[in-house]
XYZ file of C-alpha atoms in Angstrom:
275
model
C 34.334 45.124 5.477
C 36.532 44.471 2.049
C 36.143 42.344 -0.239
C 38.580 39.258 1.757
C 36.604 39.326 4.963
C 33.020 39.821 3.803
C 33.683 35.747 2.020
C 35.159 35.329 5.162
C 32.123 36.584 7.251
C 29.644 34.901 4.656
C 31.645 31.324 4.962
C 31.366 31.191 8.568
C 27.733 31.509 7.826
C 27.893 28.508 5.459
C 29.434 26.236 8.031
C 27.240 27.521 11.015
C 24.243 26.187 7.895
C 26.128 23.156 6.922
C 26.455 22.028 10.150
C 23.452 22.386 11.180
C 21.765 20.365 8.624
C 23.873 17.514 9.044
C 21.841 15.670 11.502
C 18.359 16.486 9.503
C 21.348 14.609 5.899
C 21.573 11.380 8.566
C 18.106 11.047 9.318
C 16.830 11.595 5.972
C 15.436 9.476 3.501
C 17.125 11.389 0.172
C 20.680 10.496 1.689
C 19.488 6.814 2.994
C 22.350 5.772 4.704
C 20.499 2.504 6.526
C 20.356 1.990 2.781
C 24.124 2.764 2.149
C 24.935 0.109 5.045
C 23.179 -2.616 3.235
C 24.851 -1.999 0.433
C 23.559 0.573 -2.259
C 25.172 2.154 -5.091
C 25.077 5.671 -3.999
C 27.229 7.107 -7.660
C 25.263 7.446 -10.525
C 25.878 5.189 -13.439
C 27.565 7.929 -15.849
C 30.637 9.166 -13.253
C 31.999 5.129 -12.693
C 32.104 5.175 -16.633
C 33.979 8.471 -16.837
C 36.555 7.888 -14.166
C 36.009 4.358 -14.725
C 38.571 1.969 -13.074
C 39.768 3.004 -9.340
C 41.564 -0.036 -7.827
C 44.037 0.505 -5.861
C 43.960 4.712 -6.675
C 43.867 7.794 -4.509
C 40.701 9.532 -4.352
C 40.531 12.818 -2.314
C 36.970 14.099 -2.008
C 36.912 17.734 -1.369
C 33.649 19.006 0.095
C 32.883 15.923 1.091
C 30.116 16.519 2.877
C 29.174 13.360 5.170
C 31.081 11.028 3.057
C 28.569 9.377 0.849
C 30.415 9.398 -2.166
C 33.891 9.342 -0.956
C 33.328 6.177 0.560
C 31.218 4.803 -2.301
C 34.404 4.879 -4.013
C 35.680 4.085 -1.399
C 33.563 0.546 -2.101
C 35.077 0.715 -5.778
C 38.138 -0.362 -4.775
C 39.848 3.139 -4.210
C 41.734 4.524 -1.005
C 39.906 7.410 -0.166
C 40.617 10.709 1.208
C 37.623 13.458 2.774
C 37.384 16.421 3.191
C 35.096 19.230 4.743
C 35.008 22.377 7.061
C 31.431 21.083 8.917
C 33.054 19.354 12.002
C 29.766 17.156 12.313
C 29.739 16.419 8.116
C 33.275 15.269 9.372
C 32.009 13.658 12.450
C 28.804 10.731 10.971
C 31.307 10.979 7.797
C 33.970 8.886 10.242
C 31.219 6.845 11.761
C 29.685 5.741 8.549
C 33.787 4.179 7.855
C 33.653 2.528 10.421
C 30.487 1.475 10.622
C 30.439 0.620 6.857
C 33.415 -1.506 7.730
C 35.582 0.815 5.245
C 38.114 3.010 8.498
C 41.345 1.457 6.841
C 40.589 2.642 3.752
C 39.199 6.131 3.960
C 40.368 9.055 6.090
C 38.892 12.137 7.115
C 40.099 15.355 7.264
C 37.878 18.313 9.177
C 39.011 22.134 6.660
C 38.220 24.084 4.191
C 39.426 23.413 0.198
C 42.130 26.215 0.045
C 43.757 24.070 2.819
C 44.058 20.484 1.304
C 47.101 20.952 -0.290
C 48.944 21.130 3.548
C 45.633 18.533 5.407
C 45.830 16.066 2.634
C 48.940 15.777 1.209
C 51.124 18.014 -1.997
C 51.031 15.929 -4.991
C 50.194 12.706 -3.124
C 46.672 12.027 -5.258
C 45.957 10.302 -8.671
C 42.481 10.929 -8.757
C 40.484 14.264 -6.883
C 36.813 14.394 -7.101
C 34.268 16.622 -6.710
C 30.698 16.425 -6.560
C 26.698 17.713 -6.239
C 26.362 20.843 -5.258
C 30.056 21.746 -4.237
C 31.347 24.839 -6.361
C 28.708 27.298 -6.001
C 29.784 27.395 -1.519
C 33.680 28.701 -2.540
C 34.122 32.606 -3.356
C 37.442 32.100 -4.997
C 37.500 29.778 -7.776
C 41.032 30.044 -9.056
C 42.512 28.987 -5.407
C 39.846 26.402 -5.833
C 42.177 25.855 -9.160
C 45.061 25.928 -8.077
C 44.410 23.687 -4.760
C 43.217 20.534 -6.971
C 46.914 20.776 -8.787
C 48.553 21.272 -5.638
C 47.505 17.651 -4.331
C 47.720 15.707 -7.849
C 50.982 13.365 -8.408
C 52.369 13.441 -12.131
C 49.984 12.746 -14.631
C 46.540 12.721 -12.053
C 43.710 13.206 -13.214
C 40.690 15.819 -12.042
C 36.776 14.716 -11.837
C 34.113 16.886 -11.204
C 30.414 16.342 -11.335
C 28.503 19.556 -10.526
C 24.537 20.968 -11.607
C 24.913 23.126 -14.527
C 25.569 27.095 -13.598
C 22.387 27.493 -16.325
C 20.199 26.219 -13.359
C 21.406 29.052 -11.012
C 19.221 31.854 -13.087
C 16.884 29.567 -14.229
C 12.555 30.647 -12.074
C 12.576 28.137 -10.208
C 9.744 27.131 -10.926
C 8.905 25.959 -15.616
C 13.489 25.926 -15.300
C 12.900 27.483 -18.568
C 13.001 30.959 -18.546
C 16.138 33.526 -17.369
C 15.279 34.648 -13.906
C 18.899 35.828 -12.986
C 22.218 37.342 -14.598
C 24.260 34.739 -15.697
C 27.231 36.884 -15.840
C 26.503 38.173 -12.301
C 29.508 36.461 -9.813
C 29.151 38.669 -7.212
C 27.825 37.119 -3.958
C 24.281 36.112 -3.631
C 23.486 36.498 0.296
C 19.191 34.883 0.623
C 17.313 33.221 3.917
C 17.097 29.073 3.297
C 15.544 27.501 6.087
C 15.134 23.466 5.875
C 17.150 21.390 3.693
C 16.393 19.851 -0.061
C 16.581 17.037 2.101
C 13.038 18.079 4.378
C 11.596 21.031 3.440
C 10.053 21.244 6.242
C 12.651 20.969 8.821
C 13.021 23.195 11.789
C 15.450 24.726 11.395
C 17.943 28.447 12.848
C 21.053 29.107 10.579
C 19.093 29.803 7.769
C 21.623 32.966 5.720
C 23.218 31.118 3.240
C 26.270 32.289 0.377
C 26.581 31.093 -2.386
C 29.037 32.197 -5.160
C 28.321 32.220 -9.481
C 30.884 30.782 -11.312
C 29.940 29.882 -14.531
C 30.823 26.950 -16.942
C 33.488 29.446 -18.845
C 35.271 29.703 -15.567
C 35.323 26.409 -14.119
C 37.342 25.367 -17.904
C 39.176 28.586 -18.055
C 40.992 27.806 -14.059
C 40.986 24.255 -15.338
C 42.966 25.508 -17.864
C 45.031 28.434 -15.810
C 47.115 25.736 -13.808
C 48.041 23.075 -16.740
C 45.103 20.320 -16.742
C 44.653 19.476 -19.928
C 41.129 19.105 -20.189
C 40.201 15.774 -21.251
C 35.825 16.074 -21.715
C 33.143 18.202 -21.142
C 30.003 16.265 -20.747
C 26.358 18.076 -20.090
C 23.634 16.076 -18.382
C 19.674 15.634 -19.110
C 19.234 14.793 -15.296
C 19.716 16.164 -11.328
C 19.231 14.246 -8.062
C 17.025 16.294 -6.800
C 13.671 17.682 -7.374
C 15.480 22.078 -8.673
C 12.615 22.531 -10.553
C 8.697 22.229 -9.338
C 8.422 20.549 -13.012
C 10.718 18.456 -12.832
C 9.432 14.316 -12.896
C 11.276 11.076 -11.439
C 13.056 9.227 -13.538
C 14.624 6.511 -10.252
C 16.788 8.561 -8.099
C 16.051 11.925 -10.659
C 15.518 13.854 -11.587
C 14.026 15.567 -15.450
C 12.198 17.960 -17.797
C 8.850 16.364 -18.934
C 8.757 14.242 -21.660
C 8.427 16.180 -25.469
C 9.455 19.507 -23.342
C 12.155 21.228 -24.651
C 15.267 20.718 -22.657
C 17.672 22.215 -21.028
C 21.753 21.728 -18.946
C 21.562 20.891 -15.056
C 24.828 18.761 -14.402
C 27.914 19.024 -15.785
C 31.333 16.061 -15.816
C 34.699 16.908 -17.091
C 38.044 15.162 -16.859
C 41.488 16.977 -16.729
C 44.563 15.727 -17.057
C 48.262 17.004 -14.955
C 51.144 16.838 -17.243
C 53.446 14.158 -16.268
C 56.685 16.026 -15.835
């Protein structure tokens, strides 16, 4: 089996994995859909500050899952389009838009990321947004970057808020010791019962595959398609307990006080040429 066939099979396994977790996530306190329906903010403060005013901008959210963050941007005034490979997730997003009166400002499409230009429209967006825990599910980061630039209008922006790739190589207990090779790019397939939203949930589609992309890989892919990188910021909080040693800080987790810290997330913005 060649790499392309192997990657396609792994992506299909991942789809089944995520399809099964949609009802777990919609019912979970982690996503708290009732809170969102009641008006709770779902976007990190740093994301709102870094991306700025999105009023009347066209925003595409790649790998949008159940559409929570997508609709969060709609609440801040954007016209949004969410895309995800899981049909149950997209159905949930459409229902959530209806529940919150955001259907007129949103549309959702079930498709692979690499089909986004065809599905959502070439050069149709002022912003392409990707949120936490997305890039590791993609086998080809260069193709992803080409997809992003294909979606953007001249002068449009990519805004990315993602788990720092360093988090994937540290030990699961303390997040302080290197346990895996940072420079290994090969696919990593593992058994993952339950969900970060409910570790005790009984699940059957537990095989998952991730692809490790270093920070250099991501930045180089973005630069190679002609986007100008505005900033790269590293952050010391993460929205779930990635390591057992992390402590609660509001809706996020961080290293304990007085502990040496490592970056847990990063964010970046990059701009498409104006002509």
